[in-house]
Coordinates of C-alpha atoms in Angstrom, one line a residue:
Chain A
M248 CA 0.0 0.0 0.0
Y249 CA 2.6 2.5 0.9
T250 CA 6.2 3.1 1.8
Q251 CA 7.3 5.5 4.4
A252 CA 11.1 5.7 4.3
L253 CA 11.5 7.8 1.2
N254 CA 14.3 9.7 2.7
T255 CA 16.8 7.2 3.8
S256 CA 19.8 6.3 1.7
D257 CA 23.2 4.9 2.1
A258 CA 25.8 7.4 1.1
D259 CA 28.7 5.9 3.2
D260 CA 30.5 3.8 0.6
R261 CA 30.3 6.1 -2.4
H262 CA 34.0 7.0 -2.1
I263 CA 35.0 3.5 -3.1
E264 CA 33.1 3.6 -6.3
D265 CA 34.9 4.4 -9.5
A266 CA 34.5 8.1 -9.9
A267 CA 34.1 8.1 -13.7
R268 CA 31.4 5.4 -13.6
A269 CA 29.6 7.2 -10.9
A270 CA 29.6 10.4 -12.9
A271 CA 28.3 8.6 -16.0
F272 CA 25.6 7.0 -13.9
Q273 CA 24.6 10.4 -12.5
A274 CA 24.6 11.8 -16.1
R275 CA 22.1 9.1 -17.1
I276 CA 19.9 10.0 -14.1
D277 CA 20.1 13.7 -14.9
A278 CA 19.0 12.9 -18.5
E279 CA 15.9 11.1 -17.0
E280 CA 17.1 7.7 -18.3
R281 CA 15.8 4.7 -16.5
I282 CA 18.3 2.5 -14.7
E283 CA 17.6 -1.2 -15.5
P284 CA 18.7 -4.3 -13.4
N285 CA 21.7 -5.2 -15.5
D286 CA 23.0 -1.6 -15.6
W287 CA 25.9 -0.6 -13.5
M288 CA 24.8 1.3 -10.4
P289 CA 26.5 2.5 -7.2
A290 CA 26.3 0.1 -4.4
A291 CA 24.6 2.7 -2.2
Y292 CA 21.9 3.3 -4.9
R293 CA 21.2 -0.5 -5.0
R294 CA 21.0 -0.6 -1.2
T295 CA 18.8 2.4 -0.9
L296 CA 16.3 1.0 -3.4
T297 CA 16.4 -2.5 -2.0
R298 CA 15.5 -1.1 1.4
Q299 CA 12.8 1.2 0.0
I300 CA 11.2 -1.3 -2.3
S301 CA 11.2 -4.1 0.3
Q302 CA 9.8 -1.7 3.0
H303 CA 7.1 -0.9 0.5
A304 CA 6.5 -4.6 -0.1
H305 CA 6.3 -5.3 3.7
S306 CA 3.8 -2.5 4.0
E307 CA 1.6 -4.0 1.4
V308 CA 1.6 -7.3 3.2
V309 CA 1.2 -6.0 6.7
G310 CA -1.4 -3.7 5.4
M311 CA -3.6 -6.7 4.6
L312 CA -4.1 -7.2 8.3
P313 CA -6.1 -4.1 9.4
E314 CA -8.5 -4.4 6.5
G315 CA -8.5 -8.2 6.6
N316 CA -9.9 -7.7 10.1
W317 CA -13.3 -6.7 8.5
I318 CA -13.6 -9.1 5.6
T319 CA -15.6 -11.6 7.7
R320 CA -17.8 -8.8 9.1
A321 CA -18.4 -6.6 6.0
P322 CA -22.0 -5.4 6.2
S323 CA -23.2 -6.5 2.8
L324 CA -22.2 -9.1 0.2
R325 CA -21.2 -6.4 -2.2
R326 CA -18.9 -4.8 0.4
K327 CA -17.5 -8.1 1.4
A328 CA -16.6 -9.0 -2.2
A329 CA -15.1 -5.6 -2.8
L330 CA -13.0 -5.7 0.4
L331 CA -11.7 -9.2 -0.2
A332 CA -10.7 -8.1 -3.7
K333 CA -9.1 -5.0 -2.4
V334 CA -7.0 -6.9 0.2
Q335 CA -6.1 -9.4 -2.5
D336 CA -4.8 -6.5 -4.6
E337 CA -2.6 -5.4 -1.7
C338 CA -1.1 -8.9 -1.7
G339 CA -0.5 -8.6 -5.4
H340 CA 1.3 -5.3 -4.9
G341 CA 3.4 -7.0 -2.3
L342 CA 4.3 -9.7 -4.8
Y343 CA 5.2 -7.2 -7.6
L344 CA 7.3 -5.2 -5.2
Y345 CA 9.2 -8.3 -3.9
A346 CA 9.8 -9.2 -7.5
A347 CA 11.1 -5.6 -8.2
A348 CA 13.4 -5.9 -5.2
E349 CA 14.7 -9.3 -6.5
T350 CA 15.9 -7.5 -9.7
L351 CA 18.4 -5.8 -7.3
G352 CA 19.7 -9.1 -6.1
A353 CA 17.8 -9.6 -2.8
S354 CA 15.6 -12.7 -2.5
R355 CA 12.1 -12.5 -1.2
E356 CA 12.9 -14.9 1.6
E357 CA 15.8 -12.9 3.0
L358 CA 13.8 -9.7 2.8
V359 CA 10.8 -11.3 4.6
D360 CA 13.2 -12.8 7.2
L361 CA 14.5 -9.3 8.0
M362 CA 11.0 -8.0 8.5
L363 CA 10.0 -10.9 10.7
A364 CA 13.1 -10.4 12.7
G365 CA 12.0 -6.8 13.3
K366 CA 15.0 -5.5 11.3
A367 CA 13.0 -4.0 8.4
K368 CA 10.3 -1.3 8.7
Y369 CA 6.9 -1.1 7.2
S370 CA 4.5 1.9 7.2
S371 CA 3.6 3.1 10.6
I372 CA -0.1 3.5 9.7
F373 CA -0.8 -0.2 9.9
N374 CA 0.0 -0.2 13.6
Y375 CA -3.4 1.4 14.3
P376 CA -6.5 -0.7 14.9
T377 CA -9.6 -0.9 12.7
L378 CA -12.4 -0.7 15.2
T379 CA -15.5 0.0 13.1
W380 CA -16.6 -0.5 9.6
A381 CA -16.0 3.3 9.0
D382 CA -12.3 2.6 9.4
I383 CA -12.4 0.6 6.2
G384 CA -13.9 3.7 4.5
V385 CA -11.3 6.0 6.0
I386 CA -8.4 3.7 5.1
G387 CA -9.5 3.6 1.4
W388 CA -10.1 7.4 1.3
L389 CA -7.2 8.7 3.3
V390 CA -4.6 6.0 3.7
D391 CA -4.8 5.0 0.1
G392 CA -5.1 8.7 -0.8
A393 CA -1.9 9.5 1.0
A394 CA -0.2 6.4 -0.6
I395 CA -1.2 7.7 -4.1
M396 CA 0.2 11.1 -3.3
N397 CA 3.5 9.5 -2.5
Q398 CA 3.5 6.9 -5.3
I399 CA 2.5 9.0 -8.3
P400 CA 6.0 10.6 -8.3
L401 CA 7.5 7.1 -7.9
C402 CA 6.1 6.2 -11.3
R403 CA 8.9 8.5 -12.6
C404 CA 11.5 7.0 -10.2
S405 CA 14.9 6.5 -11.9
Y406 CA 14.9 2.7 -11.3
G407 CA 12.9 1.1 -14.1
P408 CA 11.3 -2.0 -12.4
Y409 CA 10.2 0.1 -9.4
A410 CA 8.7 2.9 -11.6
R411 CA 6.8 0.3 -13.7
A412 CA 5.5 -1.5 -10.7
M413 CA 4.3 1.8 -9.3
I414 CA 2.3 2.6 -12.5
R415 CA 0.2 -0.5 -12.0
V416 CA 0.0 -0.1 -8.2
C417 CA -1.2 3.5 -8.6
K418 CA -4.0 2.5 -10.9
E419 CA -5.4 0.0 -8.4
E420 CA -4.9 2.3 -5.5
S421 CA -7.0 5.0 -7.2
F422 CA -9.8 2.5 -7.6
H423 CA -9.4 1.6 -3.9
Q424 CA -9.5 5.3 -2.9
R425 CA -12.7 5.8 -4.8
Q426 CA -14.2 2.7 -3.2
G427 CA -13.2 4.1 0.3
Y428 CA -14.7 7.5 -0.5
E429 CA -17.9 5.8 -1.6
I430 CA -18.1 3.9 1.7
M431 CA -17.7 7.3 3.5
L432 CA -20.4 8.9 1.3
T433 CA -22.8 6.1 2.2
L434 CA -22.1 6.5 5.9
A435 CA -22.4 10.3 5.6
R436 CA -25.8 9.9 4.1
G437 CA -26.9 7.3 6.5
T438 CA -28.3 7.2 10.0
D439 CA -27.0 9.4 12.9
E440 CA -25.2 6.4 14.2
Q441 CA -23.4 5.9 10.8
K442 CA -22.5 9.6 10.6
A443 CA -21.0 9.4 14.1
M444 CA -19.1 6.3 13.1
A445 CA -17.7 8.1 10.1
Q446 CA -16.6 11.2 12.2
D447 CA -15.1 9.0 14.9
A448 CA -13.0 7.1 12.3
L449 CA -11.8 10.4 10.7
N450 CA -10.9 11.7 14.2
R451 CA -8.8 8.6 14.9
W452 CA -7.0 8.3 11.6
W453 CA -6.4 11.9 10.6
W454 CA -3.2 12.6 12.4
P455 CA -1.6 9.1 11.8
V456 CA -2.4 9.6 8.1
L457 CA -0.5 13.0 8.1
M458 CA 2.4 11.2 9.7
M459 CA 2.5 8.8 6.7
F460 CA 4.5 11.4 4.7
G461 CA 7.4 11.1 7.1
P462 CA 9.1 13.6 9.4
P463 CA 9.1 17.3 8.5
D464 CA 11.7 18.5 6.0
Q465 CA 14.0 20.2 8.4
A466 CA 14.3 16.9 10.4
S467 CA 14.6 14.5 7.5
Q468 CA 18.0 12.9 6.9
H469 CA 19.7 11.8 3.7
S470 CA 16.9 12.9 1.4
D471 CA 19.5 14.8 -0.6
T472 CA 20.9 11.7 -2.1
S473 CA 17.5 10.2 -2.9
T474 CA 16.6 13.5 -4.6
K475 CA 19.8 13.5 -6.6
W476 CA 19.2 10.0 -7.7
K477 CA 15.6 10.9 -8.7
I478 CA 14.2 8.3 -6.4
K479 CA 12.5 11.0 -4.4
R480 CA 11.1 14.0 -6.3
F481 CA 9.1 16.0 -3.7
S482 CA 9.8 16.6 0.0
N483 CA 7.7 15.2 2.8
D484 CA 6.2 18.5 3.6
E485 CA 5.4 19.3 0.0
L486 CA 3.5 16.0 -0.4
R487 CA 1.8 16.4 3.0
Q488 CA 0.5 19.9 2.0
K489 CA -0.7 18.6 -1.4
F490 CA -2.6 15.9 0.4
V491 CA -4.2 18.2 3.0
D492 CA -5.3 20.6 0.3
A493 CA -6.9 17.8 -1.7
T494 CA -8.6 16.3 1.3
V495 CA -10.2 19.3 3.0
P496 CA -12.8 19.9 0.3
Q497 CA -13.6 16.1 0.2
A498 CA -14.2 16.1 4.0
Q499 CA -16.4 19.2 3.6
Y500 CA -18.5 17.5 0.9
L501 CA -19.0 14.6 3.3
G502 CA -20.1 16.9 6.1
L503 CA -17.3 15.7 8.3
T504 CA -15.0 17.9 10.4
I505 CA -11.2 17.5 10.3
P506 CA -10.1 17.1 13.9
D507 CA -7.9 20.2 13.8
P508 CA -9.7 23.2 15.2
G509 CA -6.6 25.4 14.4
M510 CA -6.7 24.6 10.7
K511 CA -7.1 27.6 8.4
Q512 CA -6.8 28.4 4.7
N513 CA -4.0 30.9 3.9
E514 CA -4.0 33.6 1.2
A515 CA -2.4 31.2 -1.3
G516 CA -5.3 28.8 -0.8
H517 CA -3.4 26.2 1.2
W518 CA -4.8 24.7 4.3
E519 CA -2.4 25.2 7.2
Y520 CA -2.6 22.4 9.7
S521 CA -1.6 22.5 13.4
A522 CA 1.6 20.9 14.7
I523 CA 1.8 17.1 14.3
D524 CA 2.7 15.1 17.4
W525 CA 6.0 13.7 16.2
D526 CA 6.5 11.9 19.6
E527 CA 3.6 9.7 18.7
F528 CA 5.2 8.9 15.4
K529 CA 8.5 8.1 17.0
Q530 CA 6.8 5.8 19.5
V531 CA 5.0 3.9 16.7
L532 CA 8.2 3.5 14.7
A533 CA 10.0 2.3 17.8
G534 CA 7.4 -0.5 18.1
N535 CA 5.1 1.0 20.6
G536 CA 2.0 1.7 18.4
P537 CA -1.3 0.1 19.4
C538 CA -0.9 -2.8 17.1
N539 CA 2.8 -3.3 16.4
H540 CA 3.0 -6.4 18.4
D541 CA -0.2 -7.9 17.0
R542 CA 0.8 -7.2 13.4
M543 CA 4.2 -8.8 13.8
A544 CA 2.7 -11.7 15.7
A545 CA 0.2 -12.3 13.0
R546 CA 2.8 -12.3 10.2
R547 CA 5.2 -14.5 12.2
K548 CA 2.3 -16.9 12.9
A549 CA 1.4 -17.2 9.2
H550 CA 5.0 -17.7 8.3
D551 CA 5.7 -20.3 11.0
E552 CA 2.5 -22.2 10.6
G553 CA 3.0 -22.2 6.8
A554 CA 6.5 -23.6 7.0
W555 CA 5.5 -27.2 6.7
V556 CA 3.4 -26.3 3.6
R557 CA 6.3 -24.6 1.9
E558 CA 8.6 -27.5 2.8
A559 CA 6.1 -30.0 1.4
A560 CA 6.0 -28.0 -1.9
E561 CA 9.8 -28.0 -2.1
A562 CA 10.1 -31.7 -1.2
Y563 CA 7.5 -32.6 -3.8
A564 CA 9.2 -30.5 -6.5
E565 CA 12.5 -32.2 -5.6
K566 CA 11.0 -35.7 -5.9
R567 CA 9.6 -34.8 -9.3
R568 CA 12.9 -33.6 -10.5
H569 CA 14.5 -36.8 -9.4
R570 CA 11.8 -38.9 -11.1
Q571 CA 12.1 -37.0 -14.3
T572 CA 15.9 -37.4 -14.3
A573 CA 15.6 -41.1 -13.6
Q574 CA 13.1 -41.5 -16.4
A575 CA 15.3 -39.6 -18.8
A576 CA 18.2 -41.9 -17.9
E577 CA 16.2 -45.1 -18.6
Chain B
M82 CA -29.7 -5.0 19.4
A83 CA -31.2 -8.1 17.9
V84 CA -32.7 -7.7 14.4
A85 CA -35.3 -10.4 13.7
S86 CA -34.7 -13.0 11.1
I87 CA -36.7 -13.0 7.9
S88 CA -39.1 -15.7 7.0
V89 CA -38.7 -17.5 3.7
S90 CA -41.3 -19.2 1.5
E91 CA -39.3 -22.3 0.7
T92 CA -40.9 -23.5 -2.5
P93 CA -38.9 -26.3 -4.1
L94 CA -37.1 -23.9 -6.5
V95 CA -36.4 -21.3 -3.8
L96 CA -35.1 -24.0 -1.4
Y97 CA -33.0 -25.5 -4.1
T98 CA -31.4 -22.2 -5.0
L99 CA -30.8 -21.2 -1.4
R100 CA -29.1 -24.5 -0.7
R101 CA -26.5 -23.8 -3.5
A102 CA -26.2 -20.2 -2.6
D103 CA -25.5 -21.1 1.0
D104 CA -22.9 -23.6 -0.1
A105 CA -21.1 -20.9 -2.0
L106 CA -21.4 -18.2 0.7
I107 CA -20.3 -20.4 3.5
L108 CA -17.3 -21.9 1.7
G109 CA -16.4 -18.4 0.3
H110 CA -16.5 -17.0 3.8
R111 CA -14.3 -19.7 5.2
L112 CA -11.7 -19.1 2.4
S113 CA -11.9 -15.3 3.1
E114 CA -10.8 -16.1 6.7
W115 CA -7.4 -17.0 5.4
C116 CA -6.8 -13.6 3.8
G117 CA -3.5 -12.3 5.2
H118 CA -2.6 -15.5 7.0
A119 CA -1.8 -18.0 4.3
P120 CA 1.4 -20.1 4.1
M121 CA 2.7 -17.9 1.2
L122 CA 1.6 -14.8 -0.7
E123 CA 0.7 -16.8 -3.8
E124 CA -1.7 -18.8 -1.7
D125 CA -3.2 -15.7 -0.1
M126 CA -4.0 -14.7 -3.7
A127 CA -5.4 -18.1 -4.7
L128 CA -7.6 -18.6 -1.6
A129 CA -9.0 -15.0 -2.0
N130 CA -9.6 -15.8 -5.7
M131 CA -11.6 -18.9 -5.0
G132 CA -13.4 -17.1 -2.2
L133 CA -14.3 -14.3 -4.6
D134 CA -15.6 -16.8 -7.2
L135 CA -17.8 -18.4 -4.6
L136 CA -19.1 -15.1 -3.2
G137 CA -20.0 -14.2 -6.8
Q138 CA -21.9 -17.4 -7.2
A139 CA -23.7 -16.9 -3.9
R140 CA -24.8 -13.4 -4.9
E141 CA -26.2 -14.6 -8.2
L142 CA -28.0 -17.5 -6.6
Y143 CA -29.4 -15.4 -3.8
S144 CA -30.7 -12.8 -6.2
Y145 CA -32.4 -15.5 -8.2
A146 CA -33.9 -17.0 -5.1
A147 CA -35.2 -13.6 -4.2
K148 CA -36.7 -13.1 -7.6
V149 CA -38.4 -16.5 -7.6
E150 CA -39.7 -16.1 -4.1
G151 CA -41.0 -12.6 -4.9
K152 CA -41.4 -11.6 -1.2
G153 CA -39.1 -8.6 -1.1
N154 CA -36.1 -10.5 0.2
D155 CA -32.7 -9.8 -1.4
E156 CA -29.2 -11.2 -1.4
D157 CA -28.3 -9.4 1.8
K158 CA -31.5 -10.4 3.7
F159 CA -30.9 -14.0 2.8
A160 CA -27.2 -13.9 3.9
Y161 CA -27.5 -11.7 6.9
L162 CA -31.0 -12.2 8.4
R163 CA -31.5 -16.0 8.5
D164 CA -30.4 -17.9 11.6
V165 CA -28.5 -21.1 11.8
R166 CA -31.6 -23.3 11.4
Q167 CA -32.6 -21.5 8.2
Y168 CA -29.2 -22.1 6.5
R169 CA -29.2 -24.9 4.0
N170 CA -25.5 -25.5 3.2
L171 CA -23.6 -28.7 3.2
L172 CA -21.9 -29.6 6.6
L173 CA -18.6 -30.1 4.8
L174 CA -18.4 -26.4 3.8
E175 CA -19.0 -25.0 7.3
Q176 CA -16.2 -27.1 8.8
P177 CA -13.4 -24.8 10.2
N178 CA -10.4 -24.1 8.1
G179 CA -8.1 -26.1 10.4
D180 CA -4.6 -26.3 9.0
F181 CA -3.9 -25.8 5.3
A182 CA -4.4 -29.5 4.6
H183 CA -7.9 -29.4 6.0
T184 CA -8.7 -26.3 3.9
M185 CA -7.4 -27.9 0.7
V186 CA -9.0 -31.3 1.3
R187 CA -12.4 -29.6 2.0
Q188 CA -11.9 -27.6 -1.2
F189 CA -10.9 -30.6 -3.2
F190 CA -13.8 -32.8 -2.1
Y191 CA -16.3 -30.0 -2.9
S192 CA -14.7 -28.8 -6.1
A193 CA -14.5 -32.3 -7.5
F194 CA -18.3 -32.4 -6.9
A195 CA -19.1 -28.8 -7.9
D196 CA -17.2 -29.2 -11.2
L197 CA -19.3 -32.2 -12.2
Y198 CA -22.5 -30.7 -10.8
W199 CA -22.4 -27.4 -12.5
R200 CA -21.3 -29.0 -15.8
A201 CA -24.5 -31.1 -15.6
M202 CA -26.6 -28.1 -14.6
M203 CA -25.6 -26.2 -17.7
K204 CA -28.3 -28.3 -19.4
S205 CA -30.9 -27.1 -16.8
A206 CA -34.4 -26.3 -18.2
D207 CA -34.2 -23.2 -16.1
A208 CA -32.3 -20.6 -18.1
T209 CA -31.0 -18.6 -15.2
L210 CA -29.7 -21.7 -13.4
A211 CA -28.1 -22.9 -16.6
A212 CA -26.3 -19.5 -17.0
I213 CA -25.1 -19.5 -13.4
A214 CA -23.9 -23.1 -13.9
A215 CA -21.9 -22.2 -17.0
K216 CA -20.0 -19.5 -15.1
S217 CA -19.6 -21.7 -11.9
E218 CA -18.4 -24.7 -13.9
K219 CA -15.4 -22.7 -15.2
E220 CA -14.6 -21.5 -11.8
S221 CA -15.0 -24.9 -10.1
A222 CA -12.7 -26.5 -12.8
Y223 CA -9.9 -24.1 -11.7
H224 CA -10.7 -24.7 -8.0
L225 CA -10.4 -28.5 -8.6
R226 CA -7.1 -28.1 -10.4
H227 CA -5.6 -25.9 -7.8
S228 CA -6.8 -28.1 -4.9
S229 CA -5.8 -31.4 -6.6
E230 CA -2.3 -30.1 -7.1
W231 CA -2.0 -29.3 -3.5
I232 CA -3.4 -32.7 -2.4
V233 CA -0.6 -34.3 -4.5
R234 CA 2.1 -31.9 -3.1
L235 CA 1.0 -32.4 0.5
G236 CA 0.5 -36.2 0.2
D237 CA 3.7 -36.8 -1.7
G238 CA 5.7 -34.0 0.1
T239 CA 7.2 -34.6 3.5
E240 CA 6.3 -37.0 6.2
Q241 CA 4.6 -34.3 8.1
S242 CA 2.5 -33.0 5.2
H243 CA 1.5 -36.5 4.3
A244 CA 0.3 -37.1 7.9
R245 CA -1.6 -33.8 7.9
A246 CA -3.2 -34.5 4.5
Q247 CA -4.3 -38.0 5.6
A248 CA -5.7 -36.7 8.9
A249 CA -7.7 -34.1 6.9
I250 CA -9.1 -36.7 4.6
D251 CA -10.0 -39.0 7.5
H252 CA -11.7 -36.2 9.3
L253 CA -13.7 -34.7 6.4
W254 CA -14.6 -37.9 4.6
A255 CA -17.8 -38.4 6.6
F256 CA -19.1 -35.0 5.3
T257 CA -18.9 -36.0 1.6
G258 CA -22.0 -38.2 1.5
E259 CA -24.3 -35.3 1.9
M260 CA -23.3 -33.8 -1.4
F261 CA -25.0 -36.7 -3.3
R262 CA -28.2 -36.8 -1.4
N263 CA -31.5 -36.0 -2.9
D264 CA -34.9 -35.4 -1.2
A265 CA -38.5 -35.2 -2.2
S266 CA -38.4 -31.4 -2.7
E267 CA -35.5 -31.7 -5.2
R268 CA -36.8 -34.9 -6.9
A269 CA -39.6 -32.9 -8.5
L270 CA -37.1 -30.4 -9.9
V271 CA -35.0 -33.3 -11.3
D272 CA -38.1 -34.7 -13.0
A273 CA -38.8 -31.3 -14.5
G274 CA -35.3 -31.1 -15.9
I275 CA -34.5 -28.1 -13.8
S276 CA -31.9 -29.8 -11.6
V277 CA -29.8 -33.0 -11.8
D278 CA -29.7 -35.9 -9.4
P279 CA -26.5 -35.6 -7.5
A280 CA -26.4 -39.3 -6.8
S281 CA -25.8 -40.0 -10.4
L282 CA -22.5 -38.0 -10.2
R283 CA -21.0 -40.0 -7.3
P284 CA -19.2 -42.7 -9.4
Q285 CA -17.4 -40.1 -11.5
W286 CA -16.6 -38.0 -8.4
L287 CA -15.2 -41.1 -6.6
K288 CA -13.0 -41.8 -9.6
T289 CA -11.6 -38.3 -9.7
V290 CA -11.0 -38.2 -6.0
A291 CA -9.5 -41.7 -5.9
N292 CA -7.1 -40.9 -8.7
V293 CA -5.8 -37.8 -7.1
V294 CA -5.6 -39.3 -3.6
G295 CA -3.7 -42.3 -5.1
E296 CA -1.2 -40.1 -6.9
A297 CA -0.7 -38.3 -3.6
T298 CA 0.1 -41.6 -2.0
L299 CA -2.8 -41.1 0.4
A300 CA -5.8 -43.4 1.1
L301 CA -9.5 -42.9 1.3
P302 CA -11.1 -44.1 4.5
K303 CA -12.9 -47.5 4.5
S304 CA -15.8 -46.1 6.6
D305 CA -19.0 -45.3 4.7
W306 CA -20.8 -43.7 7.6
M307 CA -21.9 -40.2 6.4
Q308 CA -23.1 -37.2 8.4
Q309 CA -26.0 -35.2 7.1
G310 CA -28.4 -32.5 8.1
G311 CA -27.1 -29.3 6.6
R312 CA -29.7 -29.2 3.8
D313 CA -32.4 -29.2 6.4
G314 CA -30.8 -26.7 8.8
R315 CA -29.3 -29.3 11.2
H316 CA -25.7 -28.0 11.3
S317 CA -22.5 -28.6 13.2
E318 CA -21.8 -26.3 16.1
H319 CA -19.4 -24.3 13.9
L320 CA -21.9 -22.6 11.7
G321 CA -23.5 -20.5 14.5
H322 CA -20.1 -18.9 15.2
L323 CA -19.5 -18.2 11.6
L324 CA -22.9 -16.6 11.2
S325 CA -22.6 -14.5 14.4
E326 CA -19.5 -12.9 12.8
L327 CA -20.8 -12.7 9.3
Q328 CA -24.1 -11.1 10.4
S329 CA -22.9 -8.9 13.2
M330 CA -23.3 -5.5 11.4
P331 CA -26.8 -5.9 10.0
R332 CA -27.9 -7.5 13.3
T333 CA -26.5 -4.6 15.3
F334 CA -27.7 -1.7 13.1
P335 CA -31.3 -2.3 12.1
G336 CA -32.3 -1.0 8.7
A337 CA -29.0 0.8 7.9
T338 CA -27.7 0.6 4.4
W339 CA -23.9 0.3 3.9

C-alpha cells in the first residue's frame, strides 16, 4: 500500500566507487534515463532501493491485516466481495514489489526474514487498529489517498522496475480510494449512528495519516541523495501539503469535520494544519504503536504455521525432478 | 440489538437455489478467513480468488432465489438475516479451516463435486440456473485443479505434510456423502429437468477423488458412515459462530444501508 522511508539512503561507501562510472551514472539519471537491473549502479543506490522497495512490499503485506480484520464482518455481500478483492490487490502489490526488489539481487525470503526479525520497517499507519466499519472507508479514502500522493511521483523513479510496478499499483490504489470514499459517502448519508461512526473514524485516523508522509523536511535525513538519484522527487512537507489541500474539500463534501480546530486556509489557498505530534510517530516507529505487536505476531504466525506447507511443496518438486531425471536416464 | 430473522417461503425452487447459494457463501466466507494468513503470498492470492468466485456465485443465486420467491427479500437479507436453522449449506463447507491441509481437502472434495454438478446443470431447463452453472463450472474447474495439485504436493511431500493431509481426509470424509443426497423437494425439480440428481455424479466423483488421492500416496477411508443434516438446517456447532461474525453488522444496526 505504501512506503514511508522515502528519505533514507546509504551514502557511506560512495568513495570506493569508481568516480568516472559514478559520474556517467549520474549523467544518465540527470538525463531522465531509466536504470535497469543489468546496468551498473553505485552500491549505495542499490542498497537504498532494495531497502525502500522491500519496505514498501512489507507495508503492502502487513497492510492486509487491518483491513482483513473486517472481511468476515463486512456489512453487505457487495462490500464483502469488494473488500476481499481489495486486500487481495494489496497482496498482489506485495508480490510485484518483492519481484522488483529481487531484480536488485535480494531474495524475497531474505527480505521477509529481515521483516519478521524486526530489522526492516513497514509503514507506521498499519500499527493502528480498525475498530469499526467506517475505518475501512477511511483507510481507502485517506490511507490509500496518501499512498497515491506518495506513489505518483515514484512512477517516474529512476529505477525502471520500481517505476513500472508503481504505475500498475497506482491504478489499483486509485480504484481503492474511490471505493473508500464511496463507503464514507454512504455513511455520511446514513443514520445518525453511521454519521457518528464516520466522524469517529476520521478523528482517529487523521493525524496518523498525516504522519505517513514522514518527518518534517527540516528533520529529515539523507533525502539529498535520494533526490539527486531521482528516487524522491518531492519533499515530505510538499506532499503532505498537497494531500491536505486535496482532502479538506472532500471532508467538507462529506459533512465531516477534520479534527484540527486550528486549521485555516491561507492567502495562497493552502490549508495550514496544526503541529503534528511527532513523539507519537517516533513511538509507533519504535514498536510502541497500538498494534505493532499484533501485526508482527500475525505475520510470524502465518510464516511459522505455513513452513510445513512450503517445505512440502519443495520436497515434492525435488522428488519430481529426481523422477524425471531417472526417467530420462532409462 | 437483535434484528429479527426474515421468513422465507421455501418452495422447491427457492429452497434448491438457497441451498446452493448457502454452499457458495459459507465456503467463500471460510476461504476469506485465510486472507493475510496463508502459508505464502501466492496462496493468499489463490484462496482469495476462490473465495471471490464463490461469493460471486452466492450473490447470483441469492438474487435469483429472491426473484423466484417474490417476497421482497434480497441477497443481503438471505445472507444476513437468516439464523443457523434457516441455513441450508452442506456440513462439509462450514467445517473450520483447520490447517492448510484441512482447507485444501475440503476444497478438493467440494470442487470435484461442484465441477461435475455445474457442468451437468448447464443443461438445466431453467435458463437462469443454466447460466449460473456455466460460469460456476469454469470457476470450479480451476478450484479443482488448484486443490488437486495441493493434495498431491502435500501427500507426496514430506512425512509431516503426508500425515496432515491424511488426517484431513480422514476427518472430512464423513461429510462428503451429503453432497450426493436428494430429497422429495428436489426430486420434482430433477423430474422437470431443472436440476440433476447428484447421486448420479458419485461414481465419477469417486473416480476423480481416488485418482488424485492415489497419486498423492494417500488413502480414502474405508468407513462409509456419512453425516447429514445441513440441507435441512441441522448443522454442526461451527456454523453459528461463523454466522454471528458474518451477520454482526446488519444485526447490530437495524435498517441501515452500507
